PDB file of C-alpha atoms in Angstrom:
ATOM      1  CA  MET B 971     -15.521-121.263  30.300  1.00 46.00           C
ATOM      2  CA  LYS B 972     -13.663-119.194  32.573  1.00 48.00           C
ATOM      3  CA  HIS B 973     -13.515-116.338  30.100  1.00 45.00           C
ATOM      4  CA  ILE B 974     -16.985-116.439  29.397  1.00 49.00           C
ATOM      5  CA  LEU B 975     -17.917-116.111  32.909  1.00 41.00           C
ATOM      6  CA  ALA B 976     -15.938-113.224  33.037  1.00 43.00           C
ATOM      7  CA  GLY B 977     -17.239-111.459  29.900  1.00 43.00           C
ATOM      8  CA  THR B 978     -20.871-112.637  31.483  1.00 40.00           C
ATOM      9  CA  LEU B 979     -19.986-110.949  35.256  1.00 37.00           C
ATOM     10  CA  LEU B 980     -18.061-108.102  32.939  1.00 37.00           C
ATOM     11  CA  LEU B 981     -21.254-107.259  31.390  1.00 37.00           C
ATOM     12  CA  LEU B 982     -23.606-107.703  34.651  1.00 35.00           C
ATOM     13  CA  PHE B 983     -21.407-105.092  35.941  1.00 36.00           C
ATOM     14  CA  ILE B 984     -22.015-102.927  33.479  1.00 35.00           C
ATOM     15  CA  SER B 985     -25.319-102.666  32.424  1.00 33.00           C
ATOM     16  CA  CYS B 986     -25.598-102.605  36.509  1.00 32.00           C
ATOM     17  CA  ASN B 987     -23.685 -99.026  36.573  1.00 36.00           C
ATOM     18  CA  GLY B 988     -25.603 -98.166  33.621  1.00 37.00           C
ATOM     19  CA  ILE B 989     -29.432 -98.844  35.604  1.00 32.00           C
ATOM     20  CA  ALA B 990     -28.028 -97.318  38.602  1.00 34.00           C
ATOM     21  CA  GLN B 991     -26.715 -93.897  36.955  1.00 33.00           C
ATOM     22  CA  LYS B 992     -30.108 -93.956  35.107  1.00 35.00           C
ATOM     23  CA  GLY B 993     -32.132 -94.363  38.384  1.00 36.00           C
ATOM     24  CA  SER B 994     -30.402 -91.511  39.537  1.00 39.00           C
ATOM     25  CA  GLU B 995     -30.878 -89.148  36.521  1.00 42.00           C
ATOM     26  CA  LYS B 996     -34.503 -89.707  37.099  1.00 41.00           C
ATOM     27  CA  ASN B 997     -34.256 -88.809  40.900  1.00 49.00           C
ATOM     28  CA  LYS B 998     -33.483 -85.074  39.206  1.00 52.00           C
ATOM     29  CA  GLU B 999     -35.890 -84.801  36.867  1.00 57.00           C
ATOM     30  CA  ALA B1000     -38.913 -85.973  39.588  1.00 71.00           C
ATOM     31  CA  ARG B1001     -37.341 -83.022  41.924  1.00 81.00           C
ATOM     32  CA  THR B1002     -38.985 -80.395  42.129  1.00 87.00           C
ATOM     33  CA  PHE B1003     -37.419 -77.278  43.474  1.00 93.00           C
ATOM     34  CA  LYS B1004     -38.738 -73.077  44.496  1.00 92.00           C
ATOM     35  CA  VAL B1005     -36.607 -71.553  41.102  1.00 94.00           C
ATOM     36  CA  GLU B1006     -37.431 -73.465  38.133  1.00 93.00           C
ATOM     37  CA  LYS B1007     -36.978 -72.563  34.286  1.00 95.00           C
ATOM     38  CA  THR B1008     -36.513 -73.391  31.329  1.00 96.00           C
ATOM     39  CA  THR B1009     -33.318 -74.699  29.739  1.00 96.00           C
ATOM     40  CA  GLU B1010     -33.826 -71.158  27.739  1.00 97.00           C
ATOM     41  CA  GLU B1011     -34.568 -69.066  30.286  1.00 97.00           C
ATOM     42  CA  TRP B1012     -31.132 -70.531  32.536  1.00 97.00           C
ATOM     43  CA  LYS B1013     -29.115 -69.411  29.364  1.00 97.00           C
ATOM     44  CA  GLU B1014     -30.695 -66.477  29.011  1.00 97.00           C
ATOM     45  CA  VAL B1015     -29.207 -65.716  32.740  1.00 96.00           C
ATOM     46  CA  LEU B1016     -26.074 -67.448  33.078  1.00 98.00           C
ATOM     47  CA  THR B1017     -23.078 -67.075  31.233  1.00 97.00           C
ATOM     48  CA  ASN B1018     -21.898 -70.331  29.331  1.00 97.00           C
ATOM     49  CA  ARG B1019     -19.363 -71.272  31.516  1.00 97.00           C
ATOM     50  CA  GLU B1020     -22.180 -71.286  34.375  1.00 98.00           C
ATOM     51  CA  PHE B1021     -24.165 -72.561  32.162  1.00 98.00           C
ATOM     52  CA  TYR B1022     -21.934 -75.902  31.902  1.00 98.00           C
ATOM     53  CA  ILE B1023     -21.434 -76.063  35.497  1.00 97.00           C
ATOM     54  CA  LEU B1024     -24.950 -75.465  36.873  1.00 98.00           C
ATOM     55  CA  ARG B1025     -27.065 -77.065  34.155  1.00 97.00           C
ATOM     56  CA  GLN B1026     -25.203 -79.517  32.589  1.00 96.00           C
ATOM     57  CA  ALA B1027     -23.517 -80.820  35.809  1.00 95.00           C
ATOM     58  CA  GLY B1028     -20.162 -79.988  34.444  1.00 95.00           C
ATOM     59  CA  THR B1029     -16.499 -79.368  35.921  1.00 95.00           C
ATOM     60  CA  GLU B1030     -14.592 -75.606  35.616  1.00 97.00           C
ATOM     61  CA  VAL B1031     -10.093 -76.662  35.078  1.00 97.00           C
ATOM     62  CA  PRO B1032      -9.189 -76.648  38.276  1.00 97.00           C
ATOM     63  CA  PHE B1033      -7.406 -73.562  40.086  1.00 97.00           C
ATOM     64  CA  SER B1034      -8.941 -71.141  37.409  1.00 96.00           C
ATOM     65  CA  SER B1035     -11.223 -69.987  39.507  1.00 96.00           C
ATOM     66  CA  PRO B1036     -11.264 -66.571  41.439  1.00 96.00           C
ATOM     67  CA  LEU B1037     -13.213 -67.179  44.189  1.00 97.00           C
ATOM     68  CA  ASN B1038     -10.192 -70.090  45.386  1.00 96.00           C
ATOM     69  CA  ASN B1039      -8.298 -66.202  46.402  1.00 94.00           C
ATOM     70  CA  ILE B1040     -11.177 -64.992  48.306  1.00 96.00           C
ATOM     71  CA  LYS B1041     -10.698 -64.794  52.210  1.00 94.00           C
ATOM     72  CA  GLU B1042     -12.802 -61.718  52.976  1.00 96.00           C
ATOM     73  CA  ALA B1043     -16.161 -62.398  55.190  1.00 97.00           C
ATOM     74  CA  GLY B1044     -18.814 -62.810  53.253  1.00 98.00           C
ATOM     75  CA  THR B1045     -21.514 -65.193  51.738  1.00 98.00           C
ATOM     76  CA  PHE B1046     -20.722 -67.681  48.464  1.00 98.00           C
ATOM     77  CA  VAL B1047     -24.402 -67.632  47.081  1.00 98.00           C
ATOM     78  CA  CYS B1048     -25.765 -69.703  43.747  1.00 98.00           C
ATOM     79  CA  ALA B1049     -24.578 -68.303  40.678  1.00 98.00           C
ATOM     80  CA  GLY B1050     -28.433 -69.522  39.462  1.00 97.00           C
ATOM     81  CA  CYS B1051     -30.314 -68.155  41.954  1.00 97.00           C
ATOM     82  CA  GLN B1052     -28.313 -65.936  44.572  1.00 98.00           C
ATOM     83  CA  SER B1053     -29.761 -68.544  47.718  1.00 98.00           C
ATOM     84  CA  PRO B1054     -26.624 -68.124  50.022  1.00 98.00           C
ATOM     85  CA  LEU B1055     -24.451 -71.689  50.202  1.00 98.00           C
ATOM     86  CA  TYR B1056     -21.205 -70.983  52.335  1.00 98.00           C
ATOM     87  CA  LYS B1057     -19.723 -68.760  54.066  1.00 98.00           C
ATOM     88  CA  THR B1058     -15.951 -67.766  54.177  1.00 98.00           C
ATOM     89  CA  LYS B1059     -15.801 -69.103  57.636  1.00 97.00           C
ATOM     90  CA  TYR B1060     -16.099 -72.697  56.371  1.00 97.00           C
ATOM     91  CA  LYS B1061     -13.935 -72.019  53.732  1.00 98.00           C
ATOM     92  CA  PHE B1062     -10.298 -73.213  53.414  1.00 96.00           C
ATOM     93  CA  ASP B1063      -7.521 -74.624  51.269  1.00 95.00           C
ATOM     94  CA  SER B1064      -7.752 -77.999  50.015  1.00 96.00           C
ATOM     95  CA  GLY B1065      -4.647 -77.779  47.630  1.00 95.00           C
ATOM     96  CA  THR B1066      -6.854 -79.140  44.743  1.00 96.00           C
ATOM     97  CA  GLY B1067      -7.617 -76.175  42.832  1.00 96.00           C
ATOM     98  CA  TRP B1068     -11.414 -75.344  43.519  1.00 97.00           C
ATOM     99  CA  PRO B1069     -12.964 -73.301  46.391  1.00 98.00           C
ATOM    100  CA  SER B1070     -13.731 -76.119  48.915  1.00 98.00           C
ATOM    101  CA  PHE B1071     -16.046 -75.927  52.948  1.00 98.00           C
ATOM    102  CA  ASP B1072     -16.175 -78.414  55.586  1.00 98.00           C
ATOM    103  CA  ARG B1073     -19.747 -77.058  55.198  1.00 98.00           C
ATOM    104  CA  PRO B1074     -22.850 -75.486  53.704  1.00 98.00           C
ATOM    105  CA  VAL B1075     -25.007 -73.194  55.156  1.00 98.00           C
ATOM    106  CA  GLU B1076     -27.892 -74.341  56.791  1.00 96.00           C
ATOM    107  CA  ASP B1077     -30.411 -76.579  54.728  1.00 96.00           C
ATOM    108  CA  ALA B1078     -28.780 -74.921  51.795  1.00 97.00           C
ATOM    109  CA  VAL B1079     -27.655 -77.484  49.588  1.00 97.00           C
ATOM    110  CA  ILE B1080     -29.251 -81.137  48.855  1.00 97.00           C
ATOM    111  CA  THR B1081     -26.934 -84.429  47.845  1.00 94.00           C
ATOM    112  CA  ASP B1082     -27.212 -87.110  44.974  1.00 91.00           C
ATOM    113  CA  VAL B1083     -25.166 -89.485  43.537  1.00 90.00           C
ATOM    114  CA  ASP B1084     -23.200 -89.444  40.762  1.00 82.00           C
ATOM    115  CA  HIS B1085     -21.733 -92.539  38.692  1.00 87.00           C
ATOM    116  CA  LYS B1086     -19.917 -89.944  36.078  1.00 81.00           C
ATOM    117  CA  LEU B1087     -16.783 -92.108  36.618  1.00 80.00           C
ATOM    118  CA  GLY B1088     -18.240 -95.528  37.158  1.00 83.00           C
ATOM    119  CA  TYR B1089     -18.372 -95.377  40.809  1.00 78.00           C
ATOM    120  CA  ALA B1090     -20.777 -93.438  43.434  1.00 85.00           C
ATOM    121  CA  ARG B1091     -19.892 -90.245  43.868  1.00 89.00           C
ATOM    122  CA  THR B1092     -22.233 -87.514  45.996  1.00 93.00           C
ATOM    123  CA  GLU B1093     -22.699 -84.987  44.167  1.00 96.00           C
ATOM    124  CA  LEU B1094     -23.652 -81.713  45.543  1.00 98.00           C
ATOM    125  CA  LEU B1095     -26.890 -79.604  44.120  1.00 97.00           C
ATOM    126  CA  CYS B1096     -28.465 -75.871  44.873  1.00 98.00           C
ATOM    127  CA  ALA B1097     -31.594 -76.921  47.424  1.00 97.00           C
ATOM    128  CA  THR B1098     -33.039 -73.707  46.113  1.00 97.00           C
ATOM    129  CA  CYS B1099     -32.756 -73.851  42.469  1.00 97.00           C
ATOM    130  CA  GLY B1100     -30.601 -77.837  41.942  1.00 97.00           C
ATOM    131  CA  GLY B1101     -27.635 -76.408  40.141  1.00 97.00           C
ATOM    132  CA  HIS B1102     -24.484 -78.658  40.093  1.00 97.00           C
ATOM    133  CA  LEU B1103     -22.538 -77.428  42.463  1.00 98.00           C
ATOM    134  CA  GLY B1104     -19.615 -80.141  42.540  1.00 96.00           C
ATOM    135  CA  HIS B1105     -19.071 -83.150  44.761  1.00 95.00           C
ATOM    136  CA  VAL B1106     -18.656 -83.916  48.791  1.00 96.00           C
ATOM    137  CA  PHE B1107     -15.877 -85.931  50.328  1.00 95.00           C
ATOM    138  CA  SER B1108     -14.616 -87.096  53.413  1.00 95.00           C
ATOM    139  CA  ASP B1109     -11.452 -86.190  53.410  1.00 96.00           C
ATOM    140  CA  GLY B1110     -11.737 -82.614  55.137  1.00 95.00           C
ATOM    141  CA  PRO B1111      -9.701 -80.441  58.144  1.00 96.00           C
ATOM    142  CA  ARG B1112     -10.617 -83.361  61.053  1.00 95.00           C
ATOM    143  CA  GLU B1113     -11.030 -80.860  63.729  1.00 96.00           C
ATOM    144  CA  THR B1114     -14.311 -79.526  62.134  1.00 96.00           C
ATOM    145  CA  THR B1115     -16.248 -81.845  59.707  1.00 96.00           C
ATOM    146  CA  GLY B1116     -13.858 -84.167  58.568  1.00 96.00           C
ATOM    147  CA  LYS B1117     -15.710 -83.016  55.059  1.00 97.00           C
ATOM    148  CA  ARG B1118     -14.763 -81.303  51.821  1.00 97.00           C
ATOM    149  CA  HIS B1119     -17.473 -79.546  49.464  1.00 98.00           C
ATOM    150  CA  CYS B1120     -15.326 -79.099  46.390  1.00 97.00           C
ATOM    151  CA  ILE B1121     -17.201 -76.411  44.356  1.00 98.00           C
ATOM    152  CA  ASN B1122     -17.110 -75.300  41.377  1.00 98.00           C
ATOM    153  CA  GLY B1123     -16.051 -71.663  41.672  1.00 97.00           C
ATOM    154  CA  ASP B1124     -18.674 -71.107  38.451  1.00 97.00           C
ATOM    155  CA  ALA B1125     -21.652 -72.095  40.577  1.00 98.00           C
ATOM    156  CA  LEU B1126     -20.810 -69.339  42.752  1.00 98.00           C
ATOM    157  CA  HIS B1127     -20.840 -65.815  43.484  1.00 98.00           C
ATOM    158  CA  PHE B1128     -19.590 -63.977  46.461  1.00 98.00           C
ATOM    159  CA  LYS B1129     -21.036 -61.414  48.100  1.00 98.00           C
ATOM    160  CA  PRO B1130     -18.508 -59.783  50.776  1.00 97.00           C
ATOM    161  CA  GLU B1131     -19.767 -59.692  54.473  1.00 94.00           C
ATOM    162  CA  THR B1132     -19.695 -55.546  53.932  1.00 80.00           C
ATOM    163  CA  GLU B1133     -22.701 -55.706  51.653  1.00 56.00           C
TER     164      GLU B1133
END
C-alpha cells in the first residue's frame, strides 16, 4: 500500500511540474515585445551562439565569454536588439564563469519562471525583444542589492562609454 501511495504522489508531482512549465511557456508566447521577428529573421541577424542563447534559452559554457574580463566603463546591450541592459559599474566577479551584475538598467529586463531543471528559477529576459539573458539569484553582493544577475555573455554586446 505504501508503494502505491508513494508512486501516486510521485506521478502527481511530475505532472504538476510539467503543467507549471507549460503554463510559463504559454505566458512567454502570449507576450508582445517592441522588437519581434520570425525565427528566420532572428537567424539572419544573430550568430548561431546568440540564437541558441537568446531565442532557445540556452546556456553557454562557463568561463567562455570574453565579457567576463571587461572592467572599462560602458554598457552591455542585448545582442538581439541592442537595447541597453547592464552598466559596467554594476558588474562584479561572482566566480561563476558568467558575467554577473547586481542590477540591470531600469526597466531593461523582465522576469519569468523557468522550470527546466525541475525546480523554479527566475529567468531574465530582455524587455524589448524577449531574448533569454540568464537567471537572477539572491547571492549577490550584500552591500548593494544582494542580487546576482547571471548573464550569458553571448546574449550581450559591449559598448564602451567613449562611443
